[in-house]
PDB file of C-alpha atoms in Angstrom:
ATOM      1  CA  UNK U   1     138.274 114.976  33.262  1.00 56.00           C
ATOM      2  CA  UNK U   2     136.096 113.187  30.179  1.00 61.00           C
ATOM      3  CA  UNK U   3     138.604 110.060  31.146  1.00 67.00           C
ATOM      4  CA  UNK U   4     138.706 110.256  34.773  1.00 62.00           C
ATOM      5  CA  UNK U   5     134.708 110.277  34.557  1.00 70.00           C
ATOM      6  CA  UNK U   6     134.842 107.149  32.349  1.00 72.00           C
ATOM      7  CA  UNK U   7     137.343 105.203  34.166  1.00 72.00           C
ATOM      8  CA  UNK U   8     134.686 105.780  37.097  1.00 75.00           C
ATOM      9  CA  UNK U   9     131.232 104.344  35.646  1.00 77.00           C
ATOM     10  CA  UNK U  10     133.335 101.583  34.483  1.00 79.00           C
ATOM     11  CA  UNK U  11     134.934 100.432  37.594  1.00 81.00           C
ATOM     12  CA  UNK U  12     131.545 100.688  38.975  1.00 81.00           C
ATOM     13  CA  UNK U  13     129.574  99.258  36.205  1.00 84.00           C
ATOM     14  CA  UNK U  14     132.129  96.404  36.749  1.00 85.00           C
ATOM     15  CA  UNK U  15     131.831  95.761  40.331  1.00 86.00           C
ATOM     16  CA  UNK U  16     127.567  95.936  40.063  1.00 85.00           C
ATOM     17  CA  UNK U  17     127.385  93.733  37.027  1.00 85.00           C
ATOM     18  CA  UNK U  18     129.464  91.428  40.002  1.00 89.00           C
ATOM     19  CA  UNK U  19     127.300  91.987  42.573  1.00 89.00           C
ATOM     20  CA  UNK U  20     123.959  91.043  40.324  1.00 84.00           C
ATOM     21  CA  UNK U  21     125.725  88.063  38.928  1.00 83.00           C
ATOM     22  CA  UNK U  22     126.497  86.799  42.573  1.00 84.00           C
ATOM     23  CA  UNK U  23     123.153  87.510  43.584  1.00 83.00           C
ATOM     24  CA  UNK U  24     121.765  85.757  40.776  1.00 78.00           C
ATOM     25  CA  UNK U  25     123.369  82.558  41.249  1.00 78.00           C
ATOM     26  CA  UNK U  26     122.409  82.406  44.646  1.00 78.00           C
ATOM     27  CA  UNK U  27     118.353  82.934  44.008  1.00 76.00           C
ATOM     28  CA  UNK U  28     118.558  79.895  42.001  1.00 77.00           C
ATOM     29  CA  UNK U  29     121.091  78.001  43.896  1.00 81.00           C
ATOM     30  CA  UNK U  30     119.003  75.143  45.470  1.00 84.00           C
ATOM     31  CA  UNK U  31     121.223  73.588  47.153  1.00 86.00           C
ATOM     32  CA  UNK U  32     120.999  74.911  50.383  1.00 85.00           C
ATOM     33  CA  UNK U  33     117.537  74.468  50.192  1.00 87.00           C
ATOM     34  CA  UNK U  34     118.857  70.721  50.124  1.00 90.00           C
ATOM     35  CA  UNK U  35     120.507  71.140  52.890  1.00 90.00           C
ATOM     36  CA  UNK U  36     118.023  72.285  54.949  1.00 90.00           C
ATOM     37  CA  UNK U  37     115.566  69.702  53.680  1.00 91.00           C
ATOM     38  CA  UNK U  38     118.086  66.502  54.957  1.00 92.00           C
ATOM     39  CA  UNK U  39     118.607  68.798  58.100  1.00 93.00           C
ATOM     40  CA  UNK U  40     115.133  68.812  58.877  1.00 93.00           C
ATOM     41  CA  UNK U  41     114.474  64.484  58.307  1.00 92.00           C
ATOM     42  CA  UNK U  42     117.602  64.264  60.217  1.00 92.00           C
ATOM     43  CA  UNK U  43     116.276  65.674  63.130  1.00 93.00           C
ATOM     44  CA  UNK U  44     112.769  64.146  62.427  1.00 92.00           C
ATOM     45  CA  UNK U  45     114.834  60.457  62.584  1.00 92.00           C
ATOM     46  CA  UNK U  46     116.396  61.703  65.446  1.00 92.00           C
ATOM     47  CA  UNK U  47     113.314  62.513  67.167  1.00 91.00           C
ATOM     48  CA  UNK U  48     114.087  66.532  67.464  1.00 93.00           C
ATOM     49  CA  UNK U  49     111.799  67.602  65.630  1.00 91.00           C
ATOM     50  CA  UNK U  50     107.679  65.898  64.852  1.00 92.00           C
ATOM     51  CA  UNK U  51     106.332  64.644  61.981  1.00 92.00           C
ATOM     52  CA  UNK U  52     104.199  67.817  61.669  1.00 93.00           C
ATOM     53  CA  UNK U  53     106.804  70.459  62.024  1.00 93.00           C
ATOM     54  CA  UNK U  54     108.476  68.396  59.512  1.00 93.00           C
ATOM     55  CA  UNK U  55     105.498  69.111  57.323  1.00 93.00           C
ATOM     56  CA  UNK U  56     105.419  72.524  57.726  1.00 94.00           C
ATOM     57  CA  UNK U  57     109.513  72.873  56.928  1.00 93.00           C
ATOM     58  CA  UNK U  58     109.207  70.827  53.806  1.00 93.00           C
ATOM     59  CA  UNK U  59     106.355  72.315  52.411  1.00 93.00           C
ATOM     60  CA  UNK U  60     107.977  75.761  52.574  1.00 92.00           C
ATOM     61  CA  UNK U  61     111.513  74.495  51.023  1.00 91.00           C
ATOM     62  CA  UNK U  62     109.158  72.884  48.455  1.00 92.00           C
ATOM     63  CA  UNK U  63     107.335  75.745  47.659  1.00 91.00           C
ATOM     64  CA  UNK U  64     111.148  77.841  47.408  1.00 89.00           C
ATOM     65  CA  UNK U  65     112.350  74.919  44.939  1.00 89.00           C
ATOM     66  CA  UNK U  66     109.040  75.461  42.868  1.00 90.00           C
ATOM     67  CA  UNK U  67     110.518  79.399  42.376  1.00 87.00           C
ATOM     68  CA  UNK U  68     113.580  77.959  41.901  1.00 85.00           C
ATOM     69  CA  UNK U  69     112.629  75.837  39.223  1.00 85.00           C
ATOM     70  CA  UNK U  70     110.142  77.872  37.130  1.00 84.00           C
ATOM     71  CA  UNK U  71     112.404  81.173  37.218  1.00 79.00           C
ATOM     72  CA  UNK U  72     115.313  79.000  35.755  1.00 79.00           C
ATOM     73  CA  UNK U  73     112.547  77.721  33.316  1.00 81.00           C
ATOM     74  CA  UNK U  74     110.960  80.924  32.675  1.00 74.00           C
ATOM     75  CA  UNK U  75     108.322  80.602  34.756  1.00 56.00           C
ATOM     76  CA  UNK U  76     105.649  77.170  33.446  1.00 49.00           C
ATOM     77  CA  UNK U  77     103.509  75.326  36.069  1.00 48.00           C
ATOM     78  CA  UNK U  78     104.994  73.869  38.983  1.00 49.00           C
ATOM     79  CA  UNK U  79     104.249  70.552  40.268  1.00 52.00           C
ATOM     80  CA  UNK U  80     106.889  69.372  42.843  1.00 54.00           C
ATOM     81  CA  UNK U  81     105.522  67.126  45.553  1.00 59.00           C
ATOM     82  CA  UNK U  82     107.348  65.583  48.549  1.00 60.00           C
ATOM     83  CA  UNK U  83     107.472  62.490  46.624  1.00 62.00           C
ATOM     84  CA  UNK U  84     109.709  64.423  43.802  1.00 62.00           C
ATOM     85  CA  UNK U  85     112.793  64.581  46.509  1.00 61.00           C
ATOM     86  CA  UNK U  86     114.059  61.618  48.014  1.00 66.00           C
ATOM     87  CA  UNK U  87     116.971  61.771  50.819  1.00 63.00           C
ATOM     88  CA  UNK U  88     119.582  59.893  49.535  1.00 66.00           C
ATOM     89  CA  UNK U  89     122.350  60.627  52.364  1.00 65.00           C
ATOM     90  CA  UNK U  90     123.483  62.795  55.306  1.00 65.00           C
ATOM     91  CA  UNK U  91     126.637  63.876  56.080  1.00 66.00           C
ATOM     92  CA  UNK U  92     127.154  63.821  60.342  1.00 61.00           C
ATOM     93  CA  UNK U  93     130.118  64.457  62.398  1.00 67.00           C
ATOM     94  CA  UNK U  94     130.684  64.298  66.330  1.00 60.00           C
ATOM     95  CA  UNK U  95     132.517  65.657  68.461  1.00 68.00           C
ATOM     96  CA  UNK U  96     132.183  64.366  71.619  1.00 63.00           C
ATOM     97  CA  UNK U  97     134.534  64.189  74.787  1.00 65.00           C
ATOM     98  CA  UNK U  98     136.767  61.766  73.733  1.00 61.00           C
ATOM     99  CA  UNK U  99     137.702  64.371  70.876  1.00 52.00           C
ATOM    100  CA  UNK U 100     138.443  66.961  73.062  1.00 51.00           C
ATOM    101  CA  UNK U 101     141.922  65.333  74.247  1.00 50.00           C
TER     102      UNK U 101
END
């Protein structure tokens, strides 16, 4: 019974130490905050989306990469600005009507 017992925490201590480690890499995974930062001056070049929503989006992401940043370096001043991120490229695709032949 002692074994069967053991055998039990383990397998579960096993999958849980999983699930934390997978949880931990995404809370300080910024990259789909990166995403959603091009997404957003995508649409704000595209004309979807003002200048001031814009500002609203970005400072939010911003403030997320600031967590980001200070729990991976155990948790010193932040100072990220808009100017600290620069859009460097987009990746688009369209699929339009001459696709769907």
């Amino acid at each position: 019974m002692f074994i069967l017992d053991s055998l039990l925490v383990g397998g579960l201590r096993f999958v849980f130490d999983k699930i934390a480690s997978a949880v931990d890499t995404e809370l300080n995974d910024d990259t789909a905050l990166r995403e959603q930062l091009l997404a957003a001056q995508m649409r704000v070049e595209l004309g979807e989306m003002s200048q001031q929503e814009f500002g609203e989006i970005e400072a939010e992401i911003l403030a997320r990469l600031r967590e980001i940043r200070d729990r991976r370096q155990g948790g010193g001043p932040a100072s990220f600005s808009p100017e600290d991120y620069r859009i460097t490229g987009i990746d688009a695709t369209f699929e339009g009507d001459e696709h769907a032949k």
